Amino acid sequence: MPYVNIKITREGASPDQKAALIKGVTDLLADVLDKTPATTFVVIDEVDMEDWGVGGLPVADYRKTLSKPSSV
């Protein structure tokens, strides 16, 4: 009985996108691990941007660093 917990930033993933994610993960577990879809649980948690960090920075600030050209 697999349980998959997916955490994404709260940025407006649509119900259709979430349904596709749930189906895709369920299908992957069925294909790769031969798990039964009826007993596979997928939970999507949406996390507020200010509660998510990457590389020691809030995710919004981290993303700003990605758009800056490097000085190489």
Coordinates of N, CA and C in Angstrom, one line a residue:
M1 N 0.8 -1.2 0.0 CA 0.0 0.0 0.0 C 0.9 1.2 0.0
P2 N 1.3 1.7 -1.2 CA 2.2 2.9 -1.2 C 1.5 4.1 -0.8
Y3 N 2.2 5.0 -0.2 CA 1.7 6.3 0.1 C 2.8 7.3 -0.4
V4 N 2.4 8.2 -1.2 CA 3.3 9.2 -1.8 C 2.8 10.6 -1.4
N5 N 3.7 11.4 -0.8 CA 3.3 12.8 -0.4 C 4.1 13.7 -1.3
I6 N 3.4 14.5 -2.1 CA 4.0 15.5 -3.0 C 3.8 16.9 -2.4
K7 N 4.9 17.6 -2.3 CA 4.8 19.0 -1.8 C 5.2 19.9 -2.9
I8 N 4.3 20.9 -3.2 CA 4.5 21.9 -4.2 C 4.2 23.3 -3.6
T9 N 4.8 24.3 -4.2 CA 4.5 25.6 -3.8 C 3.1 26.0 -4.2
R10 N 2.5 26.8 -3.4 CA 1.1 27.2 -3.6 C 1.1 28.3 -4.7
E11 N 1.0 27.9 -5.9 CA 1.1 28.9 -7.0 C 0.0 28.7 -8.0
G12 N -1.1 28.0 -7.6 CA -2.2 27.9 -8.5 C -2.2 26.7 -9.4
A13 N -1.7 25.6 -8.9 CA -1.9 24.3 -9.7 C -3.4 24.1 -9.8
S14 N -3.8 23.8 -11.0 CA -5.3 23.6 -11.2 C -5.7 22.2 -10.8
P15 N -7.0 22.0 -10.5 CA -7.5 20.7 -10.2 C -7.1 19.7 -11.3
D16 N -7.1 20.1 -12.6 CA -6.8 19.2 -13.7 C -5.3 18.8 -13.6
Q17 N -4.4 19.7 -13.3 CA -3.0 19.4 -13.1 C -2.8 18.5 -11.9
K18 N -3.5 18.7 -10.8 CA -3.3 17.8 -9.7 C -3.8 16.4 -10.0
A19 N -4.9 16.3 -10.7 CA -5.5 15.0 -11.1 C -4.5 14.3 -12.0
A20 N -3.9 15.0 -12.9 CA -2.9 14.4 -13.8 C -1.6 13.9 -13.0
L21 N -1.2 14.7 -12.0 CA -0.1 14.3 -11.2 C -0.4 13.1 -10.4
I22 N -1.6 13.0 -9.8 CA -2.0 11.9 -9.0 C -2.1 10.6 -9.9
K23 N -2.7 10.8 -11.1 CA -2.7 9.6 -12.0 C -1.3 9.2 -12.5
G24 N -0.5 10.2 -12.8 CA 0.9 9.8 -13.3 C 1.7 9.1 -12.2
V25 N 1.6 9.6 -11.0 CA 2.4 8.9 -9.9 C 1.8 7.5 -9.7
T26 N 0.5 7.4 -9.7 CA -0.2 6.1 -9.5 C 0.2 5.1 -10.6
D27 N 0.2 5.6 -11.8 CA 0.6 4.7 -13.0 C 2.0 4.3 -12.9
L28 N 2.9 5.3 -12.5 CA 4.3 5.0 -12.4 C 4.6 3.9 -11.3
L29 N 3.9 3.9 -10.2 CA 4.1 2.9 -9.2 C 3.5 1.6 -9.7
A30 N 2.5 1.6 -10.4 CA 1.9 0.4 -11.0 C 2.9 -0.2 -12.0
D31 N 3.4 0.6 -12.9 CA 4.3 0.1 -13.9 C 5.7 -0.3 -13.4
V32 N 6.3 0.4 -12.5 CA 7.6 0.1 -12.1 C 7.7 -0.9 -10.9
L33 N 6.8 -0.7 -10.0 CA 6.8 -1.6 -8.8 C 5.7 -2.6 -8.7
D34 N 4.8 -2.6 -9.8 CA 3.7 -3.5 -9.8 C 2.7 -3.4 -8.7
K35 N 2.5 -2.1 -8.3 CA 1.6 -1.8 -7.2 C 0.2 -1.7 -7.7
T36 N -0.8 -2.0 -6.9 CA -2.2 -1.9 -7.2 C -2.7 -0.5 -7.1
P37 N -3.2 0.1 -8.2 CA -3.7 1.5 -8.1 C -4.7 1.7 -7.0
A38 N -5.6 0.7 -6.8 CA -6.7 0.9 -5.8 C -6.2 1.0 -4.4
T39 N -4.9 0.6 -4.2 CA -4.4 0.7 -2.8 C -3.2 1.7 -2.8
T40 N -3.0 2.5 -3.8 CA -2.0 3.5 -3.8 C -2.6 4.9 -3.5
F41 N -2.0 5.5 -2.5 CA -2.4 6.8 -2.0 C -1.5 7.9 -2.4
V42 N -2.0 9.0 -3.0 CA -1.2 10.2 -3.4 C -1.8 11.4 -2.7
V43 N -1.0 12.1 -2.0 CA -1.4 13.3 -1.3 C -0.6 14.5 -1.8
I44 N -1.2 15.6 -2.2 CA -0.5 16.8 -2.6 C -0.7 17.9 -1.6
D45 N 0.4 18.3 -1.0 CA 0.4 19.4 0.0 C 0.9 20.7 -0.7
E46 N 0.1 21.7 -0.7 CA 0.6 23.0 -1.2 C 1.2 23.9 -0.1
V47 N 2.4 24.3 -0.3 CA 3.1 25.1 0.8 C 3.2 26.5 0.3
D48 N 2.9 27.4 1.2 CA 3.0 28.9 0.9 C 4.5 29.2 0.6
M49 N 4.6 30.1 -0.4 CA 6.0 30.5 -0.8 C 6.9 30.9 0.3
E50 N 6.4 31.7 1.3 CA 7.2 32.1 2.4 C 7.6 31.0 3.3
D51 N 7.0 29.8 3.2 CA 7.3 28.7 4.0 C 8.2 27.7 3.3
W52 N 8.8 28.0 2.2 CA 9.6 27.1 1.4 C 10.9 27.8 1.1
G53 N 12.0 27.0 1.3 CA 13.3 27.6 1.1 C 14.2 26.7 0.2
V54 N 15.1 27.3 -0.5 CA 16.0 26.5 -1.4 C 17.4 27.2 -1.2
G55 N 18.4 26.4 -1.0 CA 19.8 27.0 -0.9 C 19.9 28.1 0.1
G56 N 19.2 28.0 1.2 CA 19.3 28.9 2.3 C 18.5 30.2 2.1
L57 N 17.7 30.2 1.0 CA 16.9 31.4 0.7 C 15.4 31.1 0.6
P58 N 14.5 32.0 0.9 CA 13.1 31.8 0.5 C 13.0 31.5 -1.0
V59 N 12.1 30.7 -1.4 CA 12.1 30.3 -2.8 C 12.0 31.5 -3.8
A60 N 11.2 32.5 -3.4 CA 11.1 33.7 -4.3 C 12.5 34.3 -4.5
D61 N 13.3 34.5 -3.4 CA 14.6 35.0 -3.6 C 15.5 34.1 -4.4
Y62 N 15.4 32.8 -4.1 CA 16.2 31.9 -4.8 C 16.0 31.9 -6.3
R63 N 14.7 32.0 -6.7 CA 14.4 32.1 -8.1 C 15.0 33.4 -8.8
K64 N 15.1 34.5 -8.0 CA 15.7 35.7 -8.6 C 17.1 35.4 -8.9
T65 N 17.8 34.6 -8.1 CA 19.2 34.4 -8.4 C 19.4 33.5 -9.7
L66 N 18.4 32.8 -10.0 CA 18.5 32.0 -11.3 C 18.3 32.8 -12.5
S67 N 17.7 34.0 -12.4 CA 17.5 34.8 -13.6 C 18.6 35.8 -13.8
K68 N 19.6 35.9 -12.9 CA 20.7 36.8 -13.0 C 21.8 36.1 -13.8
P69 N 22.4 36.8 -14.8 CA 23.5 36.2 -15.5 C 24.7 36.0 -14.6
S70 N 25.4 34.9 -14.8 CA 26.6 34.7 -14.0 C 27.7 35.5 -14.5
S71 N 28.6 35.8 -13.6 CA 29.8 36.7 -13.9 C 31.0 35.8 -14.1
V72 N 31.0 34.9 -15.1 CA 32.1 34.0 -15.4 C 32.9 34.6 -16.5

